[in-house]
PDB file of C-alpha atoms in Angstrom:
ATOM      1  CA  MET A1263     174.503  14.084  82.622  1.00 92.00           C
ATOM      2  CA  LYS A1264     174.236  10.830  80.688  1.00 97.00           C
ATOM      3  CA  PHE A1265     171.761  10.383  77.859  1.00 98.00           C
ATOM      4  CA  GLY A1266     170.609   6.940  76.726  1.00 98.00           C
ATOM      5  CA  PHE A1267     169.013   6.277  73.359  1.00 98.00           C
ATOM      6  CA  VAL A1268     166.958   3.152  72.704  1.00 98.00           C
ATOM      7  CA  GLY A1269     166.815   2.751  68.939  1.00 96.00           C
ATOM      8  CA  THR A1270     169.221   4.293  66.448  1.00 95.00           C
ATOM      9  CA  GLY A1271     166.973   5.042  63.477  1.00 93.00           C
ATOM     10  CA  ALA A1272     166.976   8.219  61.412  1.00 93.00           C
ATOM     11  CA  MET A1273     165.601  10.545  64.100  1.00 94.00           C
ATOM     12  CA  VAL A1274     167.814   9.322  66.942  1.00 96.00           C
ATOM     13  CA  SER A1275     170.831   9.350  64.643  1.00 96.00           C
ATOM     14  CA  ALA A1276     170.062  12.955  63.692  1.00 94.00           C
ATOM     15  CA  ILE A1277     169.728  13.957  67.354  1.00 95.00           C
ATOM     16  CA  VAL A1278     172.921  12.173  68.408  1.00 96.00           C
ATOM     17  CA  ARG A1279     174.957  13.617  65.540  1.00 95.00           C
ATOM     18  CA  GLY A1280     173.487  17.086  66.028  1.00 94.00           C
ATOM     19  CA  ALA A1281     174.074  17.115  69.762  1.00 95.00           C
ATOM     20  CA  ALA A1282     177.657  15.920  69.328  1.00 95.00           C
ATOM     21  CA  ALA A1283     178.266  18.632  66.716  1.00 93.00           C
ATOM     22  CA  ALA A1284     176.719  21.234  69.041  1.00 92.00           C
ATOM     23  CA  GLY A1285     179.221  20.487  71.788  1.00 93.00           C
ATOM     24  CA  PHE A1286     177.582  17.749  73.868  1.00 95.00           C
ATOM     25  CA  ASN A1287     180.126  15.265  75.201  1.00 95.00           C
ATOM     26  CA  ALA A1288     179.325  12.176  73.133  1.00 95.00           C
ATOM     27  CA  SER A1289     181.040   9.973  75.710  1.00 96.00           C
ATOM     28  CA  ASP A1290     177.973  10.710  77.864  1.00 96.00           C
ATOM     29  CA  PHE A1291     175.730   9.067  75.225  1.00 98.00           C
ATOM     30  CA  VAL A1292     174.798   5.389  75.571  1.00 98.00           C
ATOM     31  CA  LEU A1293     173.111   3.640  72.654  1.00 98.00           C
ATOM     32  CA  SER A1294     171.180   0.409  72.269  1.00 97.00           C
ATOM     33  CA  ASN A1295     169.438  -1.159  69.315  1.00 95.00           C
ATOM     34  CA  ARG A1296     167.843  -4.496  68.509  1.00 93.00           C
ATOM     35  CA  THR A1297     170.533  -4.707  65.817  1.00 94.00           C
ATOM     36  CA  PRO A1298     173.672  -4.128  67.932  1.00 94.00           C
ATOM     37  CA  GLN A1299     175.924  -3.403  64.960  1.00 96.00           C
ATOM     38  CA  ASP A1300     173.766  -0.384  64.062  1.00 95.00           C
ATOM     39  CA  ALA A1301     174.186   1.040  67.559  1.00 96.00           C
ATOM     40  CA  LYS A1302     177.918   0.368  67.422  1.00 97.00           C
ATOM     41  CA  ALA A1303     178.304   2.068  64.044  1.00 97.00           C
ATOM     42  CA  LEU A1304     176.672   5.273  65.308  1.00 97.00           C
ATOM     43  CA  ALA A1305     178.539   5.103  68.617  1.00 97.00           C
ATOM     44  CA  ASP A1306     181.885   4.719  66.834  1.00 97.00           C
ATOM     45  CA  GLU A1307     181.039   7.635  64.526  1.00 97.00           C
ATOM     46  CA  VAL A1308     180.427  10.155  67.328  1.00 96.00           C
ATOM     47  CA  GLY A1309     182.423   8.693  70.211  1.00 97.00           C
ATOM     48  CA  ALA A1310     179.527   7.300  72.243  1.00 97.00           C
ATOM     49  CA  THR A1311     179.241   3.920  73.969  1.00 97.00           C
ATOM     50  CA  THR A1312     176.767   1.080  73.624  1.00 97.00           C
ATOM     51  CA  ALA A1313     174.802  -0.999  76.131  1.00 97.00           C
ATOM     52  CA  ARG A1314     174.378  -4.745  75.869  1.00 94.00           C
ATOM     53  CA  SER A1315     170.616  -4.417  76.505  1.00 95.00           C
ATOM     54  CA  ASN A1316     167.894  -1.857  77.054  1.00 96.00           C
ATOM     55  CA  GLY A1317     167.862  -2.776  80.725  1.00 95.00           C
ATOM     56  CA  SER A1318     171.584  -2.216  81.050  1.00 96.00           C
ATOM     57  CA  LEU A1319     171.173   1.177  79.401  1.00 97.00           C
ATOM     58  CA  ALA A1320     168.363   2.146  81.803  1.00 96.00           C
ATOM     59  CA  HIS A1321     170.669   1.506  84.763  1.00 96.00           C
ATOM     60  CA  GLN A1322     173.340   3.871  83.402  1.00 95.00           C
ATOM     61  CA  VAL A1323     171.657   7.072  82.252  1.00 97.00           C
ATOM     62  CA  ASP A1324     169.931  10.181  83.601  1.00 97.00           C
ATOM     63  CA  VAL A1325     167.771  10.799  80.528  1.00 98.00           C
ATOM     64  CA  LEU A1326     166.439   7.791  78.614  1.00 98.00           C
ATOM     65  CA  VAL A1327     165.202   8.552  75.091  1.00 98.00           C
ATOM     66  CA  LEU A1328     162.775   6.042  73.597  1.00 98.00           C
ATOM     67  CA  GLY A1329     163.453   6.404  69.887  1.00 96.00           C
ATOM     68  CA  VAL A1330     161.572   3.356  68.636  1.00 96.00           C
ATOM     69  CA  LYS A1331     158.423   3.201  66.517  1.00 95.00           C
ATOM     70  CA  PRO A1332     155.092   3.669  68.336  1.00 94.00           C
ATOM     71  CA  ALA A1333     154.041   0.047  67.811  1.00 95.00           C
ATOM     72  CA  VAL A1334     157.317  -1.171  69.320  1.00 96.00           C
ATOM     73  CA  GLN A1335     157.407   1.193  72.293  1.00 97.00           C
ATOM     74  CA  PRO A1336     155.129  -0.778  74.689  1.00 97.00           C
ATOM     75  CA  GLY A1337     157.346  -3.844  74.340  1.00 96.00           C
ATOM     76  CA  VAL A1338     160.487  -1.821  75.073  1.00 97.00           C
ATOM     77  CA  ILE A1339     158.839  -0.218  78.089  1.00 97.00           C
ATOM     78  CA  GLU A1340     157.946  -3.661  79.399  1.00 96.00           C
ATOM     79  CA  GLN A1341     161.670  -4.515  79.395  1.00 95.00           C
ATOM     80  CA  ILE A1342     162.685  -1.451  81.413  1.00 96.00           C
ATOM     81  CA  ALA A1343     159.620  -0.431  83.449  1.00 96.00           C
ATOM     82  CA  HIS A1344     160.782  -1.998  86.711  1.00 95.00           C
ATOM     83  CA  ILE A1345     164.147  -0.230  86.438  1.00 96.00           C
ATOM     84  CA  VAL A1346     162.585   3.152  85.625  1.00 96.00           C
ATOM     85  CA  ARG A1347     160.156   2.862  88.551  1.00 95.00           C
ATOM     86  CA  GLU A1348     163.114   2.300  90.884  1.00 94.00           C
ATOM     87  CA  ARG A1349     164.997   5.346  89.520  1.00 93.00           C
ATOM     88  CA  PRO A1350     162.784   8.441  90.000  1.00 89.00           C
ATOM     89  CA  GLU A1351     165.811  10.635  89.338  1.00 93.00           C
ATOM     90  CA  MET A1352     165.837   9.419  85.724  1.00 96.00           C
ATOM     91  CA  CYS A1353     163.697  11.102  83.079  1.00 97.00           C
ATOM     92  CA  VAL A1354     162.132   9.201  80.179  1.00 98.00           C
ATOM     93  CA  VAL A1355     161.686  10.880  76.788  1.00 98.00           C
ATOM     94  CA  SER A1356     159.293   9.579  74.132  1.00 98.00           C
ATOM     95  CA  LEU A1357     159.732  10.435  70.444  1.00 96.00           C
ATOM     96  CA  ALA A1358     156.829   8.209  69.384  1.00 94.00           C
ATOM     97  CA  ALA A1359     154.270  10.149  67.348  1.00 88.00           C
ATOM     98  CA  GLY A1360     150.689   9.712  68.512  1.00 87.00           C
ATOM     99  CA  ARG A1361     151.502   8.084  71.866  1.00 94.00           C
ATOM    100  CA  THR A1362     150.087  10.262  74.625  1.00 95.00           C
ATOM    101  CA  LEU A1363     151.576  10.810  78.057  1.00 97.00           C
ATOM    102  CA  ASP A1364     148.712   8.835  79.612  1.00 97.00           C
ATOM    103  CA  ALA A1365     149.251   5.861  77.292  1.00 96.00           C
ATOM    104  CA  ILE A1366     152.975   5.775  78.042  1.00 97.00           C
ATOM    105  CA  LEU A1367     152.447   6.074  81.793  1.00 97.00           C
ATOM    106  CA  GLU A1368     149.956   3.225  81.622  1.00 97.00           C
ATOM    107  CA  ASP A1369     152.685   1.070  80.078  1.00 97.00           C
ATOM    108  CA  PHE A1370     155.045   1.946  82.946  1.00 96.00           C
ATOM    109  CA  GLY A1371     152.361   1.217  85.520  1.00 94.00           C
ATOM    110  CA  ALA A1372     153.331   4.289  87.538  1.00 92.00           C
ATOM    111  CA  CYS A1373     153.853   8.024  87.272  1.00 94.00           C
ATOM    112  CA  VAL A1374     157.469   8.406  86.185  1.00 96.00           C
ATOM    113  CA  PRO A1375     159.234  11.605  85.051  1.00 97.00           C
ATOM    114  CA  LEU A1376     158.204  11.737  81.411  1.00 98.00           C
ATOM    115  CA  VAL A1377     158.716  14.170  78.532  1.00 98.00           C
ATOM    116  CA  ARG A1378     156.986  13.746  75.205  1.00 98.00           C
ATOM    117  CA  VAL A1379     158.824  15.247  72.230  1.00 97.00           C
ATOM    118  CA  MET A1380     157.627  15.713  68.675  1.00 95.00           C
ATOM    119  CA  PRO A1381     160.475  16.669  66.323  1.00 93.00           C
ATOM    120  CA  ASN A1382     160.201  16.944  62.556  1.00 89.00           C
ATOM    121  CA  VAL A1383     162.083  15.667  59.529  1.00 85.00           C
ATOM    122  CA  ALA A1384     164.388  18.714  59.371  1.00 89.00           C
ATOM    123  CA  ALA A1385     166.259  17.386  62.418  1.00 90.00           C
ATOM    124  CA  GLN A1386     168.363  15.586  59.807  1.00 87.00           C
ATOM    125  CA  ILE A1387     169.962  18.938  58.933  1.00 90.00           C
ATOM    126  CA  GLY A1388     169.789  20.542  62.380  1.00 90.00           C
ATOM    127  CA  GLN A1389     166.652  22.566  61.578  1.00 93.00           C
ATOM    128  CA  SER A1390     163.909  20.701  63.431  1.00 94.00           C
ATOM    129  CA  MET A1391     160.937  22.389  65.046  1.00 95.00           C
ATOM    130  CA  SER A1392     160.204  20.310  68.135  1.00 96.00           C
ATOM    131  CA  ALA A1393     157.405  20.481  70.703  1.00 97.00           C
ATOM    132  CA  LEU A1394     157.715  19.266  74.280  1.00 98.00           C
ATOM    133  CA  CYS A1395     155.224  18.508  77.026  1.00 97.00           C
ATOM    134  CA  SER A1396     155.793  16.674  80.272  1.00 97.00           C
ATOM    135  CA  VAL A1397     154.294  15.045  83.321  1.00 97.00           C
ATOM    136  CA  GLY A1398     156.082  14.303  86.588  1.00 95.00           C
ATOM    137  CA  ALA A1399     159.363  15.727  85.298  1.00 96.00           C
ATOM    138  CA  ALA A1400     161.298  18.342  87.254  1.00 95.00           C
ATOM    139  CA  ASP A1401     162.146  21.674  85.651  1.00 96.00           C
ATOM    140  CA  ASP A1402     165.817  20.724  85.308  1.00 95.00           C
ATOM    141  CA  GLN A1403     164.877  17.469  83.578  1.00 96.00           C
ATOM    142  CA  VAL A1404     162.679  19.281  81.059  1.00 97.00           C
ATOM    143  CA  ALA A1405     165.462  21.829  80.546  1.00 97.00           C
ATOM    144  CA  ALA A1406     167.971  19.049  79.840  1.00 96.00           C
ATOM    145  CA  VAL A1407     165.673  17.522  77.216  1.00 97.00           C
ATOM    146  CA  ARG A1408     165.086  20.928  75.677  1.00 97.00           C
ATOM    147  CA  ARG A1409     168.850  21.574  75.429  1.00 96.00           C
ATOM    148  CA  LEU A1410     169.220  18.250  73.651  1.00 96.00           C
ATOM    149  CA  MET A1411     166.519  19.073  71.113  1.00 96.00           C
ATOM    150  CA  ASP A1412     167.765  22.649  70.670  1.00 96.00           C
ATOM    151  CA  ALA A1413     170.938  21.043  69.322  1.00 94.00           C
ATOM    152  CA  VAL A1414     168.977  20.014  66.216  1.00 94.00           C
ATOM    153  CA  GLY A1415     166.758  23.068  65.755  1.00 95.00           C
ATOM    154  CA  ARG A1416     164.258  25.050  67.812  1.00 95.00           C
ATOM    155  CA  THR A1417     161.839  24.010  70.543  1.00 97.00           C
ATOM    156  CA  VAL A1418     158.578  25.087  72.138  1.00 97.00           C
ATOM    157  CA  VAL A1419     156.933  23.786  75.305  1.00 97.00           C
ATOM    158  CA  ILE A1420     153.169  23.460  74.835  1.00 97.00           C
ATOM    159  CA  ASP A1421     150.191  21.717  76.393  1.00 96.00           C
ATOM    160  CA  GLU A1422     149.714  18.184  75.085  1.00 96.00           C
ATOM    161  CA  LYS A1423     146.222  19.052  73.833  1.00 95.00           C
ATOM    162  CA  LEU A1424     147.917  21.307  71.254  1.00 96.00           C
ATOM    163  CA  PHE A1425     150.098  18.524  69.834  1.00 94.00           C
ATOM    164  CA  PRO A1426     147.695  17.777  66.941  1.00 93.00           C
ATOM    165  CA  VAL A1427     147.879  21.350  65.654  1.00 95.00           C
ATOM    166  CA  PHE A1428     151.644  21.421  66.237  1.00 95.00           C
ATOM    167  CA  GLN A1429     151.973  18.195  64.266  1.00 92.00           C
ATOM    168  CA  SER A1430     150.056  19.771  61.415  1.00 93.00           C
ATOM    169  CA  LEU A1431     152.108  22.973  61.406  1.00 94.00           C
ATOM    170  CA  ALA A1432     155.538  21.413  61.961  1.00 93.00           C
ATOM    171  CA  SER A1433     155.452  17.754  60.953  1.00 89.00           C
ATOM    172  CA  CYS A1434     152.944  17.759  58.099  1.00 91.00           C
ATOM    173  CA  SER A1435     153.732  21.167  56.621  1.00 93.00           C
ATOM    174  CA  PRO A1436     157.138  20.231  55.162  1.00 90.00           C
ATOM    175  CA  ALA A1437     155.320  18.076  52.590  1.00 92.00           C
ATOM    176  CA  TRP A1438     153.061  20.998  51.706  1.00 95.00           C
ATOM    177  CA  LEU A1439     156.027  23.369  51.479  1.00 95.00           C
ATOM    178  CA  PHE A1440     157.821  20.886  49.217  1.00 95.00           C
ATOM    179  CA  GLN A1441     154.724  21.052  47.012  1.00 96.00           C
ATOM    180  CA  VAL A1442     154.816  24.863  47.036  1.00 97.00           C
ATOM    181  CA  ILE A1443     158.480  24.811  46.019  1.00 97.00           C
ATOM    182  CA  ASP A1444     157.820  22.335  43.229  1.00 98.00           C
ATOM    183  CA  SER A1445     154.800  24.302  41.977  1.00 97.00           C
ATOM    184  CA  LEU A1446     156.723  27.584  41.865  1.00 98.00           C
ATOM    185  CA  ALA A1447     159.646  25.830  40.180  1.00 98.00           C
ATOM    186  CA  ARG A1448     157.301  24.439  37.526  1.00 98.00           C
ATOM    187  CA  ALA A1449     156.097  27.991  36.929  1.00 98.00           C
ATOM    188  CA  GLY A1450     159.727  28.912  36.402  1.00 98.00           C
ATOM    189  CA  VAL A1451     160.064  26.100  33.873  1.00 98.00           C
ATOM    190  CA  LYS A1452     156.968  27.415  32.094  1.00 98.00           C
ATOM    191  CA  HIS A1453     158.787  30.695  31.599  1.00 98.00           C
ATOM    192  CA  GLY A1454     162.114  29.228  30.518  1.00 98.00           C
ATOM    193  CA  LEU A1455     164.193  28.331  33.586  1.00 98.00           C
ATOM    194  CA  PRO A1456     165.661  24.811  33.793  1.00 98.00           C
ATOM    195  CA  LYS A1457     163.900  22.855  36.572  1.00 98.00           C
ATOM    196  CA  ASP A1458     166.991  22.261  38.713  1.00 98.00           C
ATOM    197  CA  ILE A1459     167.840  25.969  38.710  1.00 98.00           C
ATOM    198  CA  ALA A1460     164.223  26.918  39.409  1.00 98.00           C
ATOM    199  CA  VAL A1461     164.091  24.553  42.400  1.00 98.00           C
ATOM    200  CA  ARG A1462     167.286  26.017  43.883  1.00 98.00           C
ATOM    201  CA  VAL A1463     166.050  29.576  43.341  1.00 98.00           C
ATOM    202  CA  VAL A1464     162.699  28.945  45.035  1.00 98.00           C
ATOM    203  CA  ALA A1465     164.138  26.857  47.877  1.00 97.00           C
ATOM    204  CA  GLN A1466     166.726  29.521  48.725  1.00 98.00           C
ATOM    205  CA  ALA A1467     164.092  32.261  48.549  1.00 97.00           C
ATOM    206  CA  MET A1468     161.915  30.249  50.952  1.00 97.00           C
ATOM    207  CA  ALA A1469     164.836  29.552  53.311  1.00 95.00           C
ATOM    208  CA  GLY A1470     165.797  33.217  53.356  1.00 97.00           C
ATOM    209  CA  SER A1471     162.201  34.296  53.890  1.00 97.00           C
ATOM    210  CA  ALA A1472     161.820  31.895  56.823  1.00 95.00           C
ATOM    211  CA  SER A1473     165.001  33.256  58.397  1.00 95.00           C
ATOM    212  CA  LEU A1474     163.660  36.801  58.022  1.00 96.00           C
ATOM    213  CA  VAL A1475     160.396  35.813  59.715  1.00 96.00           C
ATOM    214  CA  LEU A1476     162.259  34.246  62.653  1.00 94.00           C
ATOM    215  CA  ALA A1477     164.483  37.303  63.025  1.00 95.00           C
ATOM    216  CA  ALA A1478     161.499  39.648  62.798  1.00 96.00           C
ATOM    217  CA  SER A1479     159.533  37.650  65.374  1.00 94.00           C
ATOM    218  CA  GLU A1480     162.311  38.218  67.915  1.00 94.00           C
ATOM    219  CA  GLU A1481     161.723  41.944  67.392  1.00 96.00           C
ATOM    220  CA  GLY A1482     157.959  41.583  67.808  1.00 96.00           C
ATOM    221  CA  ARG A1483     157.166  41.943  64.113  1.00 96.00           C
ATOM    222  CA  VAL A1484     154.748  39.658  62.253  1.00 97.00           C
ATOM    223  CA  PRO A1485     154.815  38.236  58.684  1.00 96.00           C
ATOM    224  CA  ALA A1486     152.144  40.673  57.493  1.00 96.00           C
ATOM    225  CA  GLN A1487     154.560  43.542  58.164  1.00 97.00           C
ATOM    226  CA  LEU A1488     157.211  41.864  56.033  1.00 96.00           C
ATOM    227  CA  ILE A1489     154.660  41.409  53.244  1.00 97.00           C
ATOM    228  CA  ASP A1490     153.962  45.137  53.324  1.00 96.00           C
ATOM    229  CA  GLN A1491     157.698  45.849  53.035  1.00 94.00           C
ATOM    230  CA  VAL A1492     157.994  43.770  49.868  1.00 95.00           C
ATOM    231  CA  CYS A1493     154.813  44.950  48.134  1.00 96.00           C
ATOM    232  CA  SER A1494     155.314  48.245  46.295  1.00 95.00           C
ATOM    233  CA  PRO A1495     152.190  50.141  45.181  1.00 95.00           C
ATOM    234  CA  GLY A1496     151.150  48.932  41.752  1.00 96.00           C
ATOM    235  CA  GLY A1497     154.112  46.537  41.676  1.00 96.00           C
ATOM    236  CA  THR A1498     154.711  42.969  40.535  1.00 97.00           C
ATOM    237  CA  THR A1499     154.660  41.430  44.031  1.00 97.00           C
ATOM    238  CA  ILE A1500     151.240  42.716  45.034  1.00 97.00           C
ATOM    239  CA  ALA A1501     149.878  41.653  41.651  1.00 97.00           C
ATOM    240  CA  GLY A1502     151.120  38.110  42.185  1.00 97.00           C
ATOM    241  CA  LEU A1503     149.988  38.025  45.808  1.00 97.00           C
ATOM    242  CA  LEU A1504     146.450  39.088  44.942  1.00 97.00           C
ATOM    243  CA  ALA A1505     146.325  36.515  42.151  1.00 97.00           C
ATOM    244  CA  ALA A1506     147.411  33.824  44.617  1.00 96.00           C
ATOM    245  CA  GLU A1507     144.760  34.922  47.098  1.00 96.00           C
ATOM    246  CA  GLU A1508     142.117  34.947  44.387  1.00 96.00           C
ATOM    247  CA  GLY A1509     143.155  31.385  43.623  1.00 96.00           C
ATOM    248  CA  GLY A1510     142.586  30.397  47.240  1.00 96.00           C
ATOM    249  CA  LEU A1511     146.141  30.289  48.643  1.00 95.00           C
ATOM    250  CA  SER A1512     145.330  31.231  52.251  1.00 96.00           C
ATOM    251  CA  ALA A1513     142.089  29.245  52.343  1.00 96.00           C
ATOM    252  CA  SER A1514     143.843  26.173  50.911  1.00 96.00           C
ATOM    253  CA  LEU A1515     146.613  26.289  53.531  1.00 95.00           C
ATOM    254  CA  VAL A1516     144.131  26.669  56.388  1.00 96.00           C
ATOM    255  CA  GLY A1517     142.144  23.814  54.867  1.00 96.00           C
ATOM    256  CA  ALA A1518     145.258  21.632  54.798  1.00 95.00           C
ATOM    257  CA  VAL A1519     145.779  22.228  58.529  1.00 95.00           C
ATOM    258  CA  ASP A1520     142.114  21.491  59.252  1.00 96.00           C
ATOM    259  CA  ALA A1521     142.249  18.268  57.232  1.00 95.00           C
ATOM    260  CA  SER A1522     145.390  16.959  58.927  1.00 92.00           C
ATOM    261  CA  ILE A1523     144.017  17.676  62.414  1.00 92.00           C
ATOM    262  CA  HIS A1524     140.738  15.987  61.454  1.00 89.00           C
ATOM    263  CA  ALA A1525     142.637  12.935  60.165  1.00 86.00           C
ATOM    264  CA  ASP A1526     144.708  12.794  63.361  1.00 75.00           C
ATOM    265  CA  SER A1527     141.568  12.798  65.528  1.00 69.00           C
ATOM    266  CA  HIS A1528     140.166   9.850  63.585  1.00 62.00           C
ATOM    267  CA  LEU A1529     143.438   7.910  63.841  1.00 58.00           C
ATOM    268  CA  GLY A1530     143.516   8.538  67.581  1.00 53.00           C
TER     269      GLY A1530
END
């Protein structure tokens, strides 16, 4: 199966590199970019090929990934729409945040096999959380897109109406978690740890905790059960946890999700 990538920015580059590292045959990747030397540099790095135009790419591939910015996407679709309409066996993938399936199909002027994907910034290190939804795509086409995105993290398939909450939990939350790490590190500085050491300590604790949650979830256990394991009666952890709750930790995090979803609805 051949994958084509229109645009070679940070997200597409992360996906291409991650997929190649995960065992995809990079010779099955075709790249195009408005700056051809950028496409060539990435292609040379992983062993992919380049196309002389977006139209040429659309003629060659089975899965066409639109990795351009949302404002640019309609113009790119205009270049390839007639080719895509003539190739119903080809699946189109959109990485453009905020562009709905209906809006993209309107640009194509027909119902084409389409998968919308929302990855997050951690794709750069192979730890993305990506959501997928589709319209008109066959099960094997959706599965192929999911395998591609699994190469740079984890995936879920959800209804498009849930994309705003997914965006909040997966795409917005890294900024909030960075703030949590920095705040805890500053507390460490307050009590004598150098900032760089405090940051590493907190970041590793958070990474390990997240891995424990993922492992526990596969066994049917929830985070609250892990909290109970860590909190000894009358101990330091429960004292800190209750202080955090008294300060509004849970309410603040729920409020952050509410605010980001509210902002998204206004932008839409």
